[in-house]
mmCIF file of C-alpha atoms in Angstrom:
data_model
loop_
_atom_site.group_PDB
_atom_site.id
_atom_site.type_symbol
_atom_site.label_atom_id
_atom_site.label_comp_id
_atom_site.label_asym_id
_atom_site.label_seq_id
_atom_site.Cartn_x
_atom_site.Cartn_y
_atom_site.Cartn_z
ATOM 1 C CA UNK A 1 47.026 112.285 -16.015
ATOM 2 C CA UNK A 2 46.906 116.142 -16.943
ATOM 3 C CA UNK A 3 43.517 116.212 -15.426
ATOM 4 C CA UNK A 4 41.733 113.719 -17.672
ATOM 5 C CA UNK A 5 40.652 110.538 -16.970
ATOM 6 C CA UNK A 6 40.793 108.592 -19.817
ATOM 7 C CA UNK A 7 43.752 108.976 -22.330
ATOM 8 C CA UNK A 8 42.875 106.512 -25.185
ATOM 9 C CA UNK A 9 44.514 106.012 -28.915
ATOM 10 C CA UNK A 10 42.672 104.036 -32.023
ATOM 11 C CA UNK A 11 43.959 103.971 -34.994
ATOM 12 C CA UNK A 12 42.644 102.717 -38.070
ATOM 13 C CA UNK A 13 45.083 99.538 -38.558
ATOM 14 C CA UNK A 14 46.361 97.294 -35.820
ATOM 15 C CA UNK A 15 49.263 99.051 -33.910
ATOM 16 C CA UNK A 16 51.129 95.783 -34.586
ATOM 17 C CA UNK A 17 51.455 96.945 -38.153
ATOM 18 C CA UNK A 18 52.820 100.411 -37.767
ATOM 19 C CA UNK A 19 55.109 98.573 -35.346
ATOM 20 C CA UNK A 20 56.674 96.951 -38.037
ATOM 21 C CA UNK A 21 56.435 99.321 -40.213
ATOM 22 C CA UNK A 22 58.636 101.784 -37.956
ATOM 23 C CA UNK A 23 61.185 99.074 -38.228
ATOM 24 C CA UNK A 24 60.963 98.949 -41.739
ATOM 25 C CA UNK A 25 61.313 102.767 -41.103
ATOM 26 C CA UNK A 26 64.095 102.423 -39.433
ATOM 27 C CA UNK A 27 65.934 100.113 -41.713
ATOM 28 C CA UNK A 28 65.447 101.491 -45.112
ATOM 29 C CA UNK A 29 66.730 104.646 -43.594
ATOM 30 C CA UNK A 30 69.950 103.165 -42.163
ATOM 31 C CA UNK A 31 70.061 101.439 -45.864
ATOM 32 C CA UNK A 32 70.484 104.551 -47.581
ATOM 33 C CA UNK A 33 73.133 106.332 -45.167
ATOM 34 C CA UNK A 34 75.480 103.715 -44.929
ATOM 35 C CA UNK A 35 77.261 104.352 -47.528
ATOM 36 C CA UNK A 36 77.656 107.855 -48.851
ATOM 37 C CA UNK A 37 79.486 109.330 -51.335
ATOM 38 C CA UNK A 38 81.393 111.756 -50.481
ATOM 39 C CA UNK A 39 82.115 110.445 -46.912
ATOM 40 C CA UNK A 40 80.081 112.295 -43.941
ATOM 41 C CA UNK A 41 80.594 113.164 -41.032
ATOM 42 C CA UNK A 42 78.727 110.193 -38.152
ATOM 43 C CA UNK A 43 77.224 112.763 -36.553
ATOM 44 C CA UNK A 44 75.831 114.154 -39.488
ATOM 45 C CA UNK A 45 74.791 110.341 -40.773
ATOM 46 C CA UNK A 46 72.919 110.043 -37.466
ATOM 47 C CA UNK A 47 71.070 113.121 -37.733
ATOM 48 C CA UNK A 48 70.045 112.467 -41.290
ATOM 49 C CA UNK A 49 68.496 109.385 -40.496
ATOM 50 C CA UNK A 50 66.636 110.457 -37.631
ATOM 51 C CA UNK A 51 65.048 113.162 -40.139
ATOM 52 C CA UNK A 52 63.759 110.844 -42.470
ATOM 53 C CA UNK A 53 63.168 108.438 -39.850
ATOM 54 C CA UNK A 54 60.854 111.077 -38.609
ATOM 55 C CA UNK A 55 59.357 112.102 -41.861
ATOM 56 C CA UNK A 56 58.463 108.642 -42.933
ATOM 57 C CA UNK A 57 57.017 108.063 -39.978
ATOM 58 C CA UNK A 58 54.581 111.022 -39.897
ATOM 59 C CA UNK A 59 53.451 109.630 -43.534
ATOM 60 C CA UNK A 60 53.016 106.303 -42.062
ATOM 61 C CA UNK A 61 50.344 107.910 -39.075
ATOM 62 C CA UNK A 62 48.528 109.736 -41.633
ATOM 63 C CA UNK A 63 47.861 106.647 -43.452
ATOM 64 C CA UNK A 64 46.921 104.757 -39.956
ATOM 65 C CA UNK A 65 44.640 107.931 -39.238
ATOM 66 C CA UNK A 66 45.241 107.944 -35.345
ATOM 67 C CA UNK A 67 42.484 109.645 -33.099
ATOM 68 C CA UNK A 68 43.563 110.556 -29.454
ATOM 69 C CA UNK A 69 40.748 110.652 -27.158
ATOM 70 C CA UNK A 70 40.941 112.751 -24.110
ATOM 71 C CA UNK A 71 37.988 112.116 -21.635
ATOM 72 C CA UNK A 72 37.361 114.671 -19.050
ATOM 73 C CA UNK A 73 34.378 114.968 -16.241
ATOM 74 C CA UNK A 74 33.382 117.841 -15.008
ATOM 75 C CA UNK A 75 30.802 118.046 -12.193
ATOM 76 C CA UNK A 76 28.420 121.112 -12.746
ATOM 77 C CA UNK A 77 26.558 121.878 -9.196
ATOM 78 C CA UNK A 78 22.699 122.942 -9.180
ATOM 79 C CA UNK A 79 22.496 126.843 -9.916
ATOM 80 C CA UNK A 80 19.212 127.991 -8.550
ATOM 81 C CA UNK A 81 18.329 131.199 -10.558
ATOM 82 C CA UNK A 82 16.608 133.906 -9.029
ATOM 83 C CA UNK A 83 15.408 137.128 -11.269
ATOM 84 C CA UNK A 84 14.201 140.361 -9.781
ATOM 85 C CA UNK A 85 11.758 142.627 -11.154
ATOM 86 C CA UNK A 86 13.973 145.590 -11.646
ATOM 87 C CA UNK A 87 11.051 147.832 -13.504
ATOM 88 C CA UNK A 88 9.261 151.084 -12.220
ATOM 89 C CA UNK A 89 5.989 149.419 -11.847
ATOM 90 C CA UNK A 90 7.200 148.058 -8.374
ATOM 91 C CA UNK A 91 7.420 151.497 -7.421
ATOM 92 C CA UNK A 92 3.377 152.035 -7.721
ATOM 93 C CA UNK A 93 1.888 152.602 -4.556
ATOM 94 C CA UNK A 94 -1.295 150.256 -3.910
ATOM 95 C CA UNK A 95 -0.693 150.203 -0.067
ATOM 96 C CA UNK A 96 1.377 146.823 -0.424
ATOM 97 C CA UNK A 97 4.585 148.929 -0.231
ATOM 98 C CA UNK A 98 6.098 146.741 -2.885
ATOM 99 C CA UNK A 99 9.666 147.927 -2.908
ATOM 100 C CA UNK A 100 9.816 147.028 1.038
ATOM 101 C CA UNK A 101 8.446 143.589 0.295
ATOM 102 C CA UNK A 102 10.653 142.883 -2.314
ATOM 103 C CA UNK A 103 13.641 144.198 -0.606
ATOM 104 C CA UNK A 104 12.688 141.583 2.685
ATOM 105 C CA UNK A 105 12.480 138.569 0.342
ATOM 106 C CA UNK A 106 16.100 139.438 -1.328
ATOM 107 C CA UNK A 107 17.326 139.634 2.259
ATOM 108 C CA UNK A 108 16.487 136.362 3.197
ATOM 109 C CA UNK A 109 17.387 134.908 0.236
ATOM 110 C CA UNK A 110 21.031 136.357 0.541
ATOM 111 C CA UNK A 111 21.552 134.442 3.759
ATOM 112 C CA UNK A 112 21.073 131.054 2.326
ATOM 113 C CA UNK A 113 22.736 132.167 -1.374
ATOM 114 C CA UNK A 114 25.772 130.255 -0.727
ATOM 115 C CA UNK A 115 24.645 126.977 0.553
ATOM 116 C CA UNK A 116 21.484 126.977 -1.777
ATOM 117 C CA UNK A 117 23.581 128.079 -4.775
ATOM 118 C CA UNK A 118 21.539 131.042 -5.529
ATOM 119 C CA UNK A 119 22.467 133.120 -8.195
ATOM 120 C CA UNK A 120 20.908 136.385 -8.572
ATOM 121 C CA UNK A 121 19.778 138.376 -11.464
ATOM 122 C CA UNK A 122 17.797 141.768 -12.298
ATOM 123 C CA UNK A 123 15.205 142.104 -15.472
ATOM 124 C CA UNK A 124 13.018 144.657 -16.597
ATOM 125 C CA UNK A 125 14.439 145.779 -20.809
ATOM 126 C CA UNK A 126 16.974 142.496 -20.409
ATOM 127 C CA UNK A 127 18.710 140.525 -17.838
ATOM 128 C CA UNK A 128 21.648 141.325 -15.911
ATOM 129 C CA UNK A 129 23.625 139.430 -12.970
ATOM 130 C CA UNK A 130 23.218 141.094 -9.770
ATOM 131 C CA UNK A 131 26.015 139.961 -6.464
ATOM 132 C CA UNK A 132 24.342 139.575 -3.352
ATOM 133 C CA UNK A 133 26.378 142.447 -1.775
ATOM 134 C CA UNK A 134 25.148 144.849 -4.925
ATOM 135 C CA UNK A 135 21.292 143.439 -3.925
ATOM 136 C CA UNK A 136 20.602 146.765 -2.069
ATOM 137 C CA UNK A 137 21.511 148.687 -5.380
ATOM 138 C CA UNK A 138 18.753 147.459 -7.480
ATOM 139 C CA UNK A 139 16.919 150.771 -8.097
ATOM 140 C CA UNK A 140 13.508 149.705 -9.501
ATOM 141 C CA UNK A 141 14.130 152.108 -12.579
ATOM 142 C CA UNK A 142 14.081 149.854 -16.020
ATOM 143 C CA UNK A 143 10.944 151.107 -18.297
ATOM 144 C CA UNK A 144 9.461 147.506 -19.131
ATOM 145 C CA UNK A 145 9.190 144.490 -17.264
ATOM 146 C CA UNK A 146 9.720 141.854 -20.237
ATOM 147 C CA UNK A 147 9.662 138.414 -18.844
ATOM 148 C CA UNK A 148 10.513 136.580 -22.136
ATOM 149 C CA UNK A 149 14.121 137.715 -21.847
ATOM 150 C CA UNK A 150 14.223 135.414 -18.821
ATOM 151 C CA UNK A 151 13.370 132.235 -20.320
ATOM 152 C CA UNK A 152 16.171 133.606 -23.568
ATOM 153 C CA UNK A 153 18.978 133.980 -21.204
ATOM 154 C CA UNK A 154 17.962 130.568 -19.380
ATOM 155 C CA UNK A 155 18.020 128.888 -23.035
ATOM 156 C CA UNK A 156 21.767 130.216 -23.502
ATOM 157 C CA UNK A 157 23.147 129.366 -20.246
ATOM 158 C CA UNK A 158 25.420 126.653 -20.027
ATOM 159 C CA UNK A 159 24.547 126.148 -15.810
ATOM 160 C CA UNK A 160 23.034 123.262 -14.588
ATOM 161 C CA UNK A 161 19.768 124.878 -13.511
ATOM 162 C CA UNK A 162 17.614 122.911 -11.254
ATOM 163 C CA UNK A 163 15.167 125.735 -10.672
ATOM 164 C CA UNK A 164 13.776 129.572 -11.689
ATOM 165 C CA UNK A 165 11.968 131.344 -9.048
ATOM 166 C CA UNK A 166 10.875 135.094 -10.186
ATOM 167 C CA UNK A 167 10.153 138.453 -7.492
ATOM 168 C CA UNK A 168 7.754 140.442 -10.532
ATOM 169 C CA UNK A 169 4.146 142.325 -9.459
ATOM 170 C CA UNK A 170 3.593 139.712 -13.064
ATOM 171 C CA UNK A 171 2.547 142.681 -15.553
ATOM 172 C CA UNK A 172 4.136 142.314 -18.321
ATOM 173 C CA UNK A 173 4.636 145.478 -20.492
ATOM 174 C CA UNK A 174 7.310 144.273 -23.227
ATOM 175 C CA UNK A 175 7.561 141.111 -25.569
ATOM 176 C CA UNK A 176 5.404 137.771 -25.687
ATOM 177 C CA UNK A 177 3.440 135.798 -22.419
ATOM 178 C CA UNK A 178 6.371 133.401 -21.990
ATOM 179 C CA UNK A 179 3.885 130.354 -20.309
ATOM 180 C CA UNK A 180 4.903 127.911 -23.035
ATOM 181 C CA UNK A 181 8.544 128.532 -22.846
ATOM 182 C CA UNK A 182 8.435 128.112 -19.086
ATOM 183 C CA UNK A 183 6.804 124.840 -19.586
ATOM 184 C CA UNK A 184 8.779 123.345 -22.413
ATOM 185 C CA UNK A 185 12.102 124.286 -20.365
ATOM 186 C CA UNK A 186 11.279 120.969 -17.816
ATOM 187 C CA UNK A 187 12.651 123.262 -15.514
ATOM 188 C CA UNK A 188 10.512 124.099 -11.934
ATOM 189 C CA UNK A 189 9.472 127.867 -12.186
ATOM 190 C CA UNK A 190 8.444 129.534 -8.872
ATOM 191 C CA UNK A 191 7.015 133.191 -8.405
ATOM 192 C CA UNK A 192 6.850 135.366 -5.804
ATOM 193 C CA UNK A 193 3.794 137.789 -6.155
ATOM 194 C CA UNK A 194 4.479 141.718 -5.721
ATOM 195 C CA UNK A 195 1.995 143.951 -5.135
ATOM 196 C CA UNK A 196 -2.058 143.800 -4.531
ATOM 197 C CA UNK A 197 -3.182 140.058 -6.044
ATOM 198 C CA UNK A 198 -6.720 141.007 -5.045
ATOM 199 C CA UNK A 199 -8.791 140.566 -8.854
ATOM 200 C CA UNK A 200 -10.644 143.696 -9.378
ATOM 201 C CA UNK A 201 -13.929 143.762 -11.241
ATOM 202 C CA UNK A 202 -12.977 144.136 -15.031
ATOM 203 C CA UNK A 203 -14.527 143.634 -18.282
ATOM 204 C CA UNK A 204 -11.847 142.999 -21.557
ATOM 205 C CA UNK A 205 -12.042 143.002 -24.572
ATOM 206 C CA UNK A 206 -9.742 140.278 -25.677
ATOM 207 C CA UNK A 207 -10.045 139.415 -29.111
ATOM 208 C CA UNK A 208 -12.081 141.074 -32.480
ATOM 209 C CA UNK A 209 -12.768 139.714 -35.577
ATOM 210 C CA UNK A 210 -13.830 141.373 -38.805
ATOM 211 C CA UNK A 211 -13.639 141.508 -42.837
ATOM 212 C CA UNK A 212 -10.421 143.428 -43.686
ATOM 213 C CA UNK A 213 -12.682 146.355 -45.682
ATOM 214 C CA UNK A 214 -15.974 147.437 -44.015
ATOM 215 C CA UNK A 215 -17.834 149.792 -46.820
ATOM 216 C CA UNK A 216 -19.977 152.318 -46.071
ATOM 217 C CA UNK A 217 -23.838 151.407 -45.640
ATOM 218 C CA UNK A 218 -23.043 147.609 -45.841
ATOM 219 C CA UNK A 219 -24.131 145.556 -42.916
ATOM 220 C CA UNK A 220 -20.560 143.086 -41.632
ATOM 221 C CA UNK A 221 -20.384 140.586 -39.029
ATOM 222 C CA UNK A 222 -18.089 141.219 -36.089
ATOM 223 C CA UNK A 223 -17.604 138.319 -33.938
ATOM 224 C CA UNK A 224 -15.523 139.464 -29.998
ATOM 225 C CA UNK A 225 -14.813 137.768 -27.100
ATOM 226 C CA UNK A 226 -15.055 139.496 -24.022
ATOM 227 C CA UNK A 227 -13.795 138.260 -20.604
ATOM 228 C CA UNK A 228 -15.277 139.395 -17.753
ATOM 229 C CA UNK A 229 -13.944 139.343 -13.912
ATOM 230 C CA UNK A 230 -16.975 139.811 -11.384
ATOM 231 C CA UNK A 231 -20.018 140.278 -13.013
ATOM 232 C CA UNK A 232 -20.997 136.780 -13.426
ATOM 233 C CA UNK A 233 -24.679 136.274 -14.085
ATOM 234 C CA UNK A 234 -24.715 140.329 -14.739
ATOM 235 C CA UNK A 235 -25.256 142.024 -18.137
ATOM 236 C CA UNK A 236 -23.242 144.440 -19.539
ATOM 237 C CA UNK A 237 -23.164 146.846 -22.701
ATOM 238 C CA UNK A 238 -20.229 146.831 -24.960
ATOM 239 C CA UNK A 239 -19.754 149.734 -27.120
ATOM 240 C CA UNK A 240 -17.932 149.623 -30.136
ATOM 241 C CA UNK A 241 -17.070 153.635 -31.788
ATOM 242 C CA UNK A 242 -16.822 153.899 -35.482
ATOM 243 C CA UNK A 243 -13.362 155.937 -36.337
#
């Protein structure tokens, strides 16, 4: 009935009570019109009666405190979320031609959007939707590629998600690494790689620690950890330039 259901009433008190108490409503009302001085008008009795019928009686529910509960399903179909990298650094030329590739993968995922449910959506400074028919528009132009805003707007959507696959070249230039909030979603997260995955040799200088104050001809202990990508078993100098 009116789309719901289950249509259900409790009340504090047994209904059997506010039964009789209608009656005794009813009756004490009746009681006090039938006699009336001056004489009135029937009409006018009845409708005098039915008033404080009606106002005793809405007395009466407060005291039974009725709840009316309305039950309701709604079926929410698997929205598989797909998020483009929409920032300038898929524009770099490494000889992958990035734009092309990214371009070919939205293509073939806009002929299987409707029976997969895909729902598409450009990031690079914040999220936005995206139609499939506006998928040729994306213009590679936002100035960051912040992949924490993904895993915000996720948190605040009110879809069923059953999965987040991401098109980024992965280089994150604004706002935290989100791995942990990917993980504690429970929520599958696929990527699809842009660009040249090849791992270049690289030496980094990840993290530094030191006293607050350093004073002049005092010896201090700095204690760095440096990463290194292809020079296993090599050794390298690091240099560190007083300012």
């Amino acid at each position: 009935m009116f789309g719901y259901e289950n249509i259900q009433l409790s009340m504090a008190y047994s209904a059997a009570y506010l039964v009789i108490a209608l009656l005794l409503i009813a009756l004490y009302s009746f009681y006090v019109y039938r006699f009336t001085i001056p004489q009135i008008d029937p009409y006018k009795k009845v409708l005098l009666v039915t008033l404080r019928v009606l106002a005793l009686l809405v007395l009466c529910l407060i005291l039974f405190e009725p709840i009316l509960n309305l039950s309701k399903k709604l079926t929410l179909e698997p929205s598989n979320l797909v998020f483009i990298d929409n920032s300038r650094s898929i524009q770099i030329d490494d000889g992958t031609d990035r734009t092309s590739n990214v371009k070919k993968v939205l293509n073939d995922f806009s002929a299987y959007s409707s029976e997969s449910n895909l729902s598409f959506n450009a990031f690079g400074n914040s999220v936005n939707d995206v139609s499939v028919d506006s998928l040729a528009e994306i213009n590679f132009s936002d100035g960051s590629t912040n992949l924490q805003e993904i895993f915000n707007f996720v948190k605040q959507s009110d879809r069923n998600i059953a999965s987040i696959t991401l098109i980024t070249d992965g280089v994150i230039t604004s706002g935290s690494n989100p791995y942990y909030d990917a993980i504690n979603l429970g929520i599958p997260v696929f990527t699809i790689g842009i660009g040249d995955t090849t791992q270049r040799k690289d030496v980094e200088l990840k993290k530094v620690l030191h006293n607050d104050f350093l004073y002049a001809e005092t010896p201090t202990i700095i204690i760095a950890t440096i990463s290194n990508k292809g020079f296993a078993g090599e050794s390298v100098t690091a240099s560190f330039i007083r300012r």
